[in-house]
mmCIF file with all atom_site columns, C-alpha atoms in Angstrom:
data_model
loop_
_atom_site.group_PDB
_atom_site.id
_atom_site.type_symbol
_atom_site.label_atom_id
_atom_site.label_alt_id
_atom_site.label_comp_id
_atom_site.label_asym_id
_atom_site.label_entity_id
_atom_site.label_seq_id
_atom_site.pdbx_PDB_ins_code
_atom_site.Cartn_x
_atom_site.Cartn_y
_atom_site.Cartn_z
_atom_site.occupancy
_atom_site.B_iso_or_equiv
_atom_site.pdbx_formal_charge
_atom_site.auth_seq_id
_atom_site.auth_comp_id
_atom_site.auth_asym_id
_atom_site.auth_atom_id
_atom_site.pdbx_PDB_model_num
ATOM 1   C CA . MET A 1 1   ? 30.028  60.490 -60.767 1.00 0.00 ? 1   MET A CA 1
ATOM 2   C CA . PRO A 1 2   ? 27.994  63.125 -58.863 1.00 0.00 ? 2   PRO A CA 1
ATOM 3   C CA . ASP A 1 3   ? 29.669  65.197 -56.178 1.00 0.00 ? 3   ASP A CA 1
ATOM 4   C CA . GLU A 1 4   ? 29.488  63.453 -52.850 1.00 0.00 ? 4   GLU A CA 1
ATOM 5   C CA . CYS A 1 5   ? 27.626  65.261 -50.123 1.00 0.00 ? 5   CYS A CA 1
ATOM 6   C CA . ASN A 1 6   ? 28.237  64.938 -46.410 1.00 0.00 ? 6   ASN A CA 1
ATOM 7   C CA . HIS A 1 7   ? 24.772  66.217 -45.546 1.00 0.00 ? 7   HIS A CA 1
ATOM 8   C CA . LEU A 1 8   ? 21.508  64.317 -45.430 1.00 0.00 ? 8   LEU A CA 1
ATOM 9   C CA . CYS A 1 9   ? 18.603  65.724 -47.393 1.00 0.00 ? 9   CYS A CA 1
ATOM 10  C CA . PHE A 1 10  ? 15.491  65.828 -45.217 1.00 0.00 ? 10  PHE A CA 1
ATOM 11  C CA . CYS A 1 11  ? 13.086  66.572 -48.074 1.00 0.00 ? 11  CYS A CA 1
ATOM 12  C CA . PRO A 1 12  ? 11.824  62.977 -48.386 1.00 0.00 ? 12  PRO A CA 1
ATOM 13  C CA . ILE A 1 13  ? 10.779  62.810 -44.731 1.00 0.00 ? 13  ILE A CA 1
ATOM 14  C CA . LYS A 1 14  ? 9.090   66.183 -44.271 1.00 0.00 ? 14  LYS A CA 1
ATOM 15  C CA . GLY A 1 15  ? 5.574   64.838 -44.827 1.00 0.00 ? 15  GLY A CA 1
ATOM 16  C CA . ILE A 1 16  ? 6.047   61.568 -43.018 1.00 0.00 ? 16  ILE A CA 1
ATOM 17  C CA . ILE A 1 17  ? 7.468   63.287 -39.926 1.00 0.00 ? 17  ILE A CA 1
ATOM 18  C CA . ASP A 1 18  ? 4.138   65.078 -39.490 1.00 0.00 ? 18  ASP A CA 1
ATOM 19  C CA . ILE A 1 19  ? 2.410   61.693 -39.302 1.00 0.00 ? 19  ILE A CA 1
ATOM 20  C CA . ILE A 1 20  ? 4.852   59.573 -37.321 1.00 0.00 ? 20  ILE A CA 1
ATOM 21  C CA . GLY A 1 21  ? 5.656   62.459 -34.990 1.00 0.00 ? 21  GLY A CA 1
ATOM 22  C CA . LYS A 1 22  ? 2.203   62.237 -33.468 1.00 0.00 ? 22  LYS A CA 1
ATOM 23  C CA . LYS A 1 23  ? 1.914   60.622 -30.053 1.00 0.00 ? 23  LYS A CA 1
ATOM 24  C CA . TRP A 1 24  ? 0.244   57.359 -31.074 1.00 0.00 ? 24  TRP A CA 1
ATOM 25  C CA . SER A 1 25  ? 1.502   56.744 -34.610 1.00 0.00 ? 25  SER A CA 1
ATOM 26  C CA . LEU A 1 26  ? 4.734   54.909 -33.833 1.00 0.00 ? 26  LEU A CA 1
ATOM 27  C CA . LEU A 1 27  ? 3.037   53.010 -31.009 1.00 0.00 ? 27  LEU A CA 1
ATOM 28  C CA . ILE A 1 28  ? 0.415   51.770 -33.465 1.00 0.00 ? 28  ILE A CA 1
ATOM 29  C CA . ILE A 1 29  ? 3.074   50.886 -36.054 1.00 0.00 ? 29  ILE A CA 1
ATOM 30  C CA . ASN A 1 30  ? 5.107   48.973 -33.476 1.00 0.00 ? 30  ASN A CA 1
ATOM 31  C CA . THR A 1 31  ? 2.057   47.163 -32.074 1.00 0.00 ? 31  THR A CA 1
ATOM 32  C CA . LEU A 1 32  ? 1.022   46.030 -35.546 1.00 0.00 ? 32  LEU A CA 1
ATOM 33  C CA . ARG A 1 33  ? 4.625   45.073 -36.317 1.00 0.00 ? 33  ARG A CA 1
ATOM 34  C CA . ASN A 1 34  ? 4.787   42.905 -33.204 1.00 0.00 ? 34  ASN A CA 1
ATOM 35  C CA . GLN A 1 35  ? 1.383   41.263 -33.442 1.00 0.00 ? 35  GLN A CA 1
ATOM 36  C CA . GLY A 1 36  ? 0.292   41.347 -37.092 1.00 0.00 ? 36  GLY A CA 1
ATOM 37  C CA . LYS A 1 37  ? -3.420  42.064 -37.485 1.00 0.00 ? 37  LYS A CA 1
ATOM 38  C CA . PHE A 1 38  ? -5.723  43.742 -35.003 1.00 0.00 ? 38  PHE A CA 1
ATOM 39  C CA . ARG A 1 39  ? -9.345  44.685 -34.893 1.00 0.00 ? 39  ARG A CA 1
ATOM 40  C CA . PHE A 1 40  ? -10.146 48.214 -33.727 1.00 0.00 ? 40  PHE A CA 1
ATOM 41  C CA . ASN A 1 41  ? -11.137 47.348 -30.142 1.00 0.00 ? 41  ASN A CA 1
ATOM 42  C CA . GLU A 1 42  ? -8.238  44.913 -29.741 1.00 0.00 ? 42  GLU A CA 1
ATOM 43  C CA . LEU A 1 43  ? -5.819  47.593 -30.884 1.00 0.00 ? 43  LEU A CA 1
ATOM 44  C CA . MET A 1 44  ? -7.376  50.151 -28.532 1.00 0.00 ? 44  MET A CA 1
ATOM 45  C CA . LYS A 1 45  ? -7.066  47.725 -25.616 1.00 0.00 ? 45  LYS A CA 1
ATOM 46  C CA . GLN A 1 46  ? -3.479  46.855 -26.553 1.00 0.00 ? 46  GLN A CA 1
ATOM 47  C CA . LEU A 1 47  ? -2.452  50.524 -26.694 1.00 0.00 ? 47  LEU A CA 1
ATOM 48  C CA . GLY A 1 48  ? -4.215  51.449 -23.453 1.00 0.00 ? 48  GLY A CA 1
ATOM 49  C CA . GLY A 1 49  ? -5.167  55.074 -22.872 1.00 0.00 ? 49  GLY A CA 1
ATOM 50  C CA . ILE A 1 50  ? -6.008  56.046 -26.441 1.00 0.00 ? 50  ILE A CA 1
ATOM 51  C CA . SER A 1 51  ? -9.502  57.376 -27.099 1.00 0.00 ? 51  SER A CA 1
ATOM 52  C CA . PRO A 1 52  ? -11.624 55.816 -29.856 1.00 0.00 ? 52  PRO A CA 1
ATOM 53  C CA . LYS A 1 53  ? -11.614 59.115 -31.809 1.00 0.00 ? 53  LYS A CA 1
ATOM 54  C CA . THR A 1 54  ? -7.832  59.487 -31.592 1.00 0.00 ? 54  THR A CA 1
ATOM 55  C CA . LEU A 1 55  ? -7.299  55.875 -32.658 1.00 0.00 ? 55  LEU A CA 1
ATOM 56  C CA . SER A 1 56  ? -9.750  56.247 -35.542 1.00 0.00 ? 56  SER A CA 1
ATOM 57  C CA . ASP A 1 57  ? -8.158  59.503 -36.729 1.00 0.00 ? 57  ASP A CA 1
ATOM 58  C CA . THR A 1 58  ? -4.626  58.114 -36.437 1.00 0.00 ? 58  THR A CA 1
ATOM 59  C CA . LEU A 1 59  ? -5.533  54.922 -38.299 1.00 0.00 ? 59  LEU A CA 1
ATOM 60  C CA . LYS A 1 60  ? -7.051  57.018 -41.105 1.00 0.00 ? 60  LYS A CA 1
ATOM 61  C CA . GLU A 1 61  ? -3.890  59.127 -41.350 1.00 0.00 ? 61  GLU A CA 1
ATOM 62  C CA . LEU A 1 62  ? -1.638  56.059 -41.377 1.00 0.00 ? 62  LEU A CA 1
ATOM 63  C CA . GLN A 1 63  ? -3.853  54.476 -44.027 1.00 0.00 ? 63  GLN A CA 1
ATOM 64  C CA . ALA A 1 64  ? -3.744  57.649 -46.138 1.00 0.00 ? 64  ALA A CA 1
ATOM 65  C CA . GLU A 1 65  ? 0.075   57.500 -45.964 1.00 0.00 ? 65  GLU A CA 1
ATOM 66  C CA . LYS A 1 66  ? -0.142  53.845 -47.045 1.00 0.00 ? 66  LYS A CA 1
ATOM 67  C CA . LEU A 1 67  ? 1.569   52.655 -43.861 1.00 0.00 ? 67  LEU A CA 1
ATOM 68  C CA . ILE A 1 68  ? -1.311  50.410 -42.790 1.00 0.00 ? 68  ILE A CA 1
ATOM 69  C CA . THR A 1 69  ? -4.033  48.500 -44.572 1.00 0.00 ? 69  THR A CA 1
ATOM 70  C CA . ARG A 1 70  ? -7.657  48.239 -43.527 1.00 0.00 ? 70  ARG A CA 1
ATOM 71  C CA . GLU A 1 71  ? -9.430  45.040 -44.488 1.00 0.00 ? 71  GLU A CA 1
ATOM 72  C CA . SER A 1 72  ? -13.225 44.902 -44.223 1.00 0.00 ? 72  SER A CA 1
ATOM 73  C CA . PHE A 1 73  ? -15.119 41.634 -44.101 1.00 0.00 ? 73  PHE A CA 1
ATOM 74  C CA . ALA A 1 74  ? -18.726 41.344 -45.257 1.00 0.00 ? 74  ALA A CA 1
ATOM 75  C CA . GLU A 1 75  ? -19.982 39.717 -42.067 1.00 0.00 ? 75  GLU A CA 1
ATOM 76  C CA . ILE A 1 76  ? -22.634 40.418 -39.521 1.00 0.00 ? 76  ILE A CA 1
ATOM 77  C CA . PRO A 1 77  ? -21.518 42.077 -37.328 1.00 0.00 ? 77  PRO A CA 1
ATOM 78  C CA . PRO A 1 78  ? -19.043 43.834 -39.617 1.00 0.00 ? 78  PRO A CA 1
ATOM 79  C CA . ARG A 1 79  ? -15.391 43.016 -39.025 1.00 0.00 ? 79  ARG A CA 1
ATOM 80  C CA . VAL A 1 80  ? -12.409 45.221 -39.876 1.00 0.00 ? 80  VAL A CA 1
ATOM 81  C CA . GLU A 1 81  ? -8.760  44.324 -39.380 1.00 0.00 ? 81  GLU A CA 1
ATOM 82  C CA . TYR A 1 82  ? -5.728  46.580 -39.521 1.00 0.00 ? 82  TYR A CA 1
ATOM 83  C CA . SER A 1 83  ? -2.233  45.462 -40.497 1.00 0.00 ? 83  SER A CA 1
ATOM 84  C CA . LEU A 1 84  ? 0.967   46.989 -41.806 1.00 0.00 ? 84  LEU A CA 1
ATOM 85  C CA . SER A 1 85  ? 1.466   47.605 -45.504 1.00 0.00 ? 85  SER A CA 1
ATOM 86  C CA . GLN A 1 86  ? 4.881   46.912 -47.013 1.00 0.00 ? 86  GLN A CA 1
ATOM 87  C CA . ASP A 1 87  ? 5.907   50.519 -46.331 1.00 0.00 ? 87  ASP A CA 1
ATOM 88  C CA . GLY A 1 88  ? 4.607   50.155 -42.774 1.00 0.00 ? 88  GLY A CA 1
ATOM 89  C CA . LYS A 1 89  ? 6.659   46.982 -42.290 1.00 0.00 ? 89  LYS A CA 1
ATOM 90  C CA . GLU A 1 90  ? 9.751   48.793 -43.536 1.00 0.00 ? 90  GLU A CA 1
ATOM 91  C CA . LEU A 1 91  ? 9.041   51.694 -41.171 1.00 0.00 ? 91  LEU A CA 1
ATOM 92  C CA . GLY A 1 92  ? 8.520   49.186 -38.349 1.00 0.00 ? 92  GLY A CA 1
ATOM 93  C CA . GLU A 1 93  ? 11.980  47.789 -38.971 1.00 0.00 ? 93  GLU A CA 1
ATOM 94  C CA . ALA A 1 94  ? 13.479  51.270 -39.299 1.00 0.00 ? 94  ALA A CA 1
ATOM 95  C CA . ILE A 1 95  ? 12.211  52.349 -35.861 1.00 0.00 ? 95  ILE A CA 1
ATOM 96  C CA . ILE A 1 96  ? 13.863  49.449 -34.027 1.00 0.00 ? 96  ILE A CA 1
ATOM 97  C CA . PRO A 1 97  ? 17.090  51.415 -33.418 1.00 0.00 ? 97  PRO A CA 1
ATOM 98  C CA . LEU A 1 98  ? 15.002  54.310 -32.058 1.00 0.00 ? 98  LEU A CA 1
ATOM 99  C CA . ILE A 1 99  ? 13.141  51.949 -29.714 1.00 0.00 ? 99  ILE A CA 1
ATOM 100 C CA . ARG A 1 100 ? 16.406  50.411 -28.526 1.00 0.00 ? 100 ARG A CA 1
ATOM 101 C CA . TRP A 1 101 ? 17.874  53.861 -27.932 1.00 0.00 ? 101 TRP A CA 1
ATOM 102 C CA . ALA A 1 102 ? 14.755  55.011 -26.045 1.00 0.00 ? 102 ALA A CA 1
ATOM 103 C CA . ALA A 1 103 ? 14.871  51.866 -23.887 1.00 0.00 ? 103 ALA A CA 1
ATOM 104 C CA . THR A 1 104 ? 18.323  52.859 -22.632 1.00 0.00 ? 104 THR A CA 1
ATOM 105 C CA . ARG A 1 105 ? 17.094  56.223 -21.374 1.00 0.00 ? 105 ARG A CA 1
ATOM 106 C CA . GLU A 1 106 ? 15.682  56.773 -17.914 1.00 0.00 ? 106 GLU A CA 1
ATOM 107 C CA . HIS A 1 107 ? 11.999  57.588 -17.726 1.00 0.00 ? 107 HIS A CA 1
ATOM 108 C CA . ASP A 1 108 ? 9.457   58.040 -14.958 1.00 0.00 ? 108 ASP A CA 1
ATOM 109 C CA . ASP A 1 109 ? 6.522   56.123 -16.449 1.00 0.00 ? 109 ASP A CA 1
ATOM 110 C CA . LYS A 1 110 ? 5.737   53.530 -13.781 1.00 0.00 ? 110 LYS A CA 1
ATOM 111 C CA . ASN A 1 111 ? 2.907   52.073 -15.898 1.00 0.00 ? 111 ASN A CA 1
ATOM 112 C CA . CYS A 1 112 ? 5.390   51.381 -18.690 1.00 0.00 ? 112 CYS A CA 1
ATOM 113 C CA . ALA A 1 113 ? 7.607   49.209 -16.504 1.00 0.00 ? 113 ALA A CA 1
ATOM 114 C CA . SER A 1 114 ? 4.733   47.003 -15.361 1.00 0.00 ? 114 SER A CA 1
ATOM 115 C CA . THR A 1 115 ? 3.153   46.866 -18.824 1.00 0.00 ? 115 THR A CA 1
ATOM 116 C CA . CYS A 1 116 ? 6.428   45.943 -20.529 1.00 0.00 ? 116 CYS A CA 1
ATOM 117 C CA . GLN A 1 117 ? 7.279   43.347 -17.894 1.00 0.00 ? 117 GLN A CA 1
ATOM 118 C CA . SER A 1 118 ? 3.831   41.769 -18.229 1.00 0.00 ? 118 SER A CA 1
ATOM 119 C CA . ALA A 1 119 ? 4.006   41.763 -22.021 1.00 0.00 ? 119 ALA A CA 1
ATOM 120 C CA . ARG A 1 120 ? 7.503   40.282 -21.969 1.00 0.00 ? 120 ARG A CA 1
ATOM 121 C CA . SER A 1 121 ? 6.403   37.365 -19.816 1.00 0.00 ? 121 SER A CA 1
ATOM 122 C CA . THR A 1 122 ? 3.127   36.598 -21.597 1.00 0.00 ? 122 THR A CA 1
ATOM 123 C CA . ASN A 1 123 ? 2.377   36.139 -25.271 1.00 0.00 ? 123 ASN A CA 1
ATOM 124 C CA . ILE A 1 124 ? -0.659  38.363 -25.813 1.00 0.00 ? 124 ILE A CA 1
ATOM 125 C CA . GLU A 1 125 ? -2.141  36.264 -28.622 1.00 0.00 ? 125 GLU A CA 1
ATOM 126 C CA . THR A 1 126 ? -1.913  32.877 -26.938 1.00 0.00 ? 126 THR A CA 1
ATOM 127 C CA . ASN A 1 127 ? -1.655  33.953 -23.293 1.00 0.00 ? 127 ASN A CA 1
ATOM 128 C CA . LYS A 1 128 ? 1.296   31.570 -22.978 1.00 0.00 ? 128 LYS A CA 1
ATOM 129 C CA . PRO A 1 129 ? 4.634   32.516 -21.436 1.00 0.00 ? 129 PRO A CA 1
ATOM 130 C CA . LYS A 1 130 ? 7.134   33.907 -23.918 1.00 0.00 ? 130 LYS A CA 1
ATOM 131 C CA . SER A 1 131 ? 10.740  32.844 -24.011 1.00 0.00 ? 131 SER A CA 1
ATOM 132 C CA . VAL A 1 132 ? 13.303  35.134 -22.429 1.00 0.00 ? 132 VAL A CA 1
ATOM 133 C CA . GLU A 1 133 ? 14.675  35.976 -25.869 1.00 0.00 ? 133 GLU A CA 1
ATOM 134 C CA . SER A 1 134 ? 11.310  37.245 -27.071 1.00 0.00 ? 134 SER A CA 1
ATOM 135 C CA . SER A 1 135 ? 10.444  40.712 -25.805 1.00 0.00 ? 135 SER A CA 1
ATOM 136 C CA . ILE A 1 136 ? 7.530   43.081 -26.219 1.00 0.00 ? 136 ILE A CA 1
ATOM 137 C CA . LEU A 1 137 ? 9.397   44.796 -29.019 1.00 0.00 ? 137 LEU A CA 1
ATOM 138 C CA . SER A 1 138 ? 10.219  41.571 -30.872 1.00 0.00 ? 138 SER A CA 1
ATOM 139 C CA . LEU A 1 139 ? 13.460  43.191 -31.917 1.00 0.00 ? 139 LEU A CA 1
ATOM 140 C CA . GLU A 1 140 ? 15.222  40.152 -33.280 1.00 0.00 ? 140 GLU A CA 1
#
């Protein structure tokens, strides 16, 4: 039996930290985790405040890390949908404790409070009221 170690090895996460540490990466992962598939403009609208270039660059990086998939449809006009890969789904589940922890902290973002309250009360896909148990984070 190998010697037990009381320290965590950070080697496996060095590369991924560079990607998920960027401002929009975890927000994109969580949005896709909550809602499934999104087209580019829908995702940009859902995130609010992200530029098209930043979204495009971040999606490319997440795709290169195999955290999201990009599905193109041969239609006119062309249609592309983004969703989480299996690794992205696993990351989405792994960040839930971080999101819960962050939700307990005080913050000064007044837009966040109104956005979260609105999203909690309305299902974005169907525009129908959500149940109290279902939140924007869909943590359960």
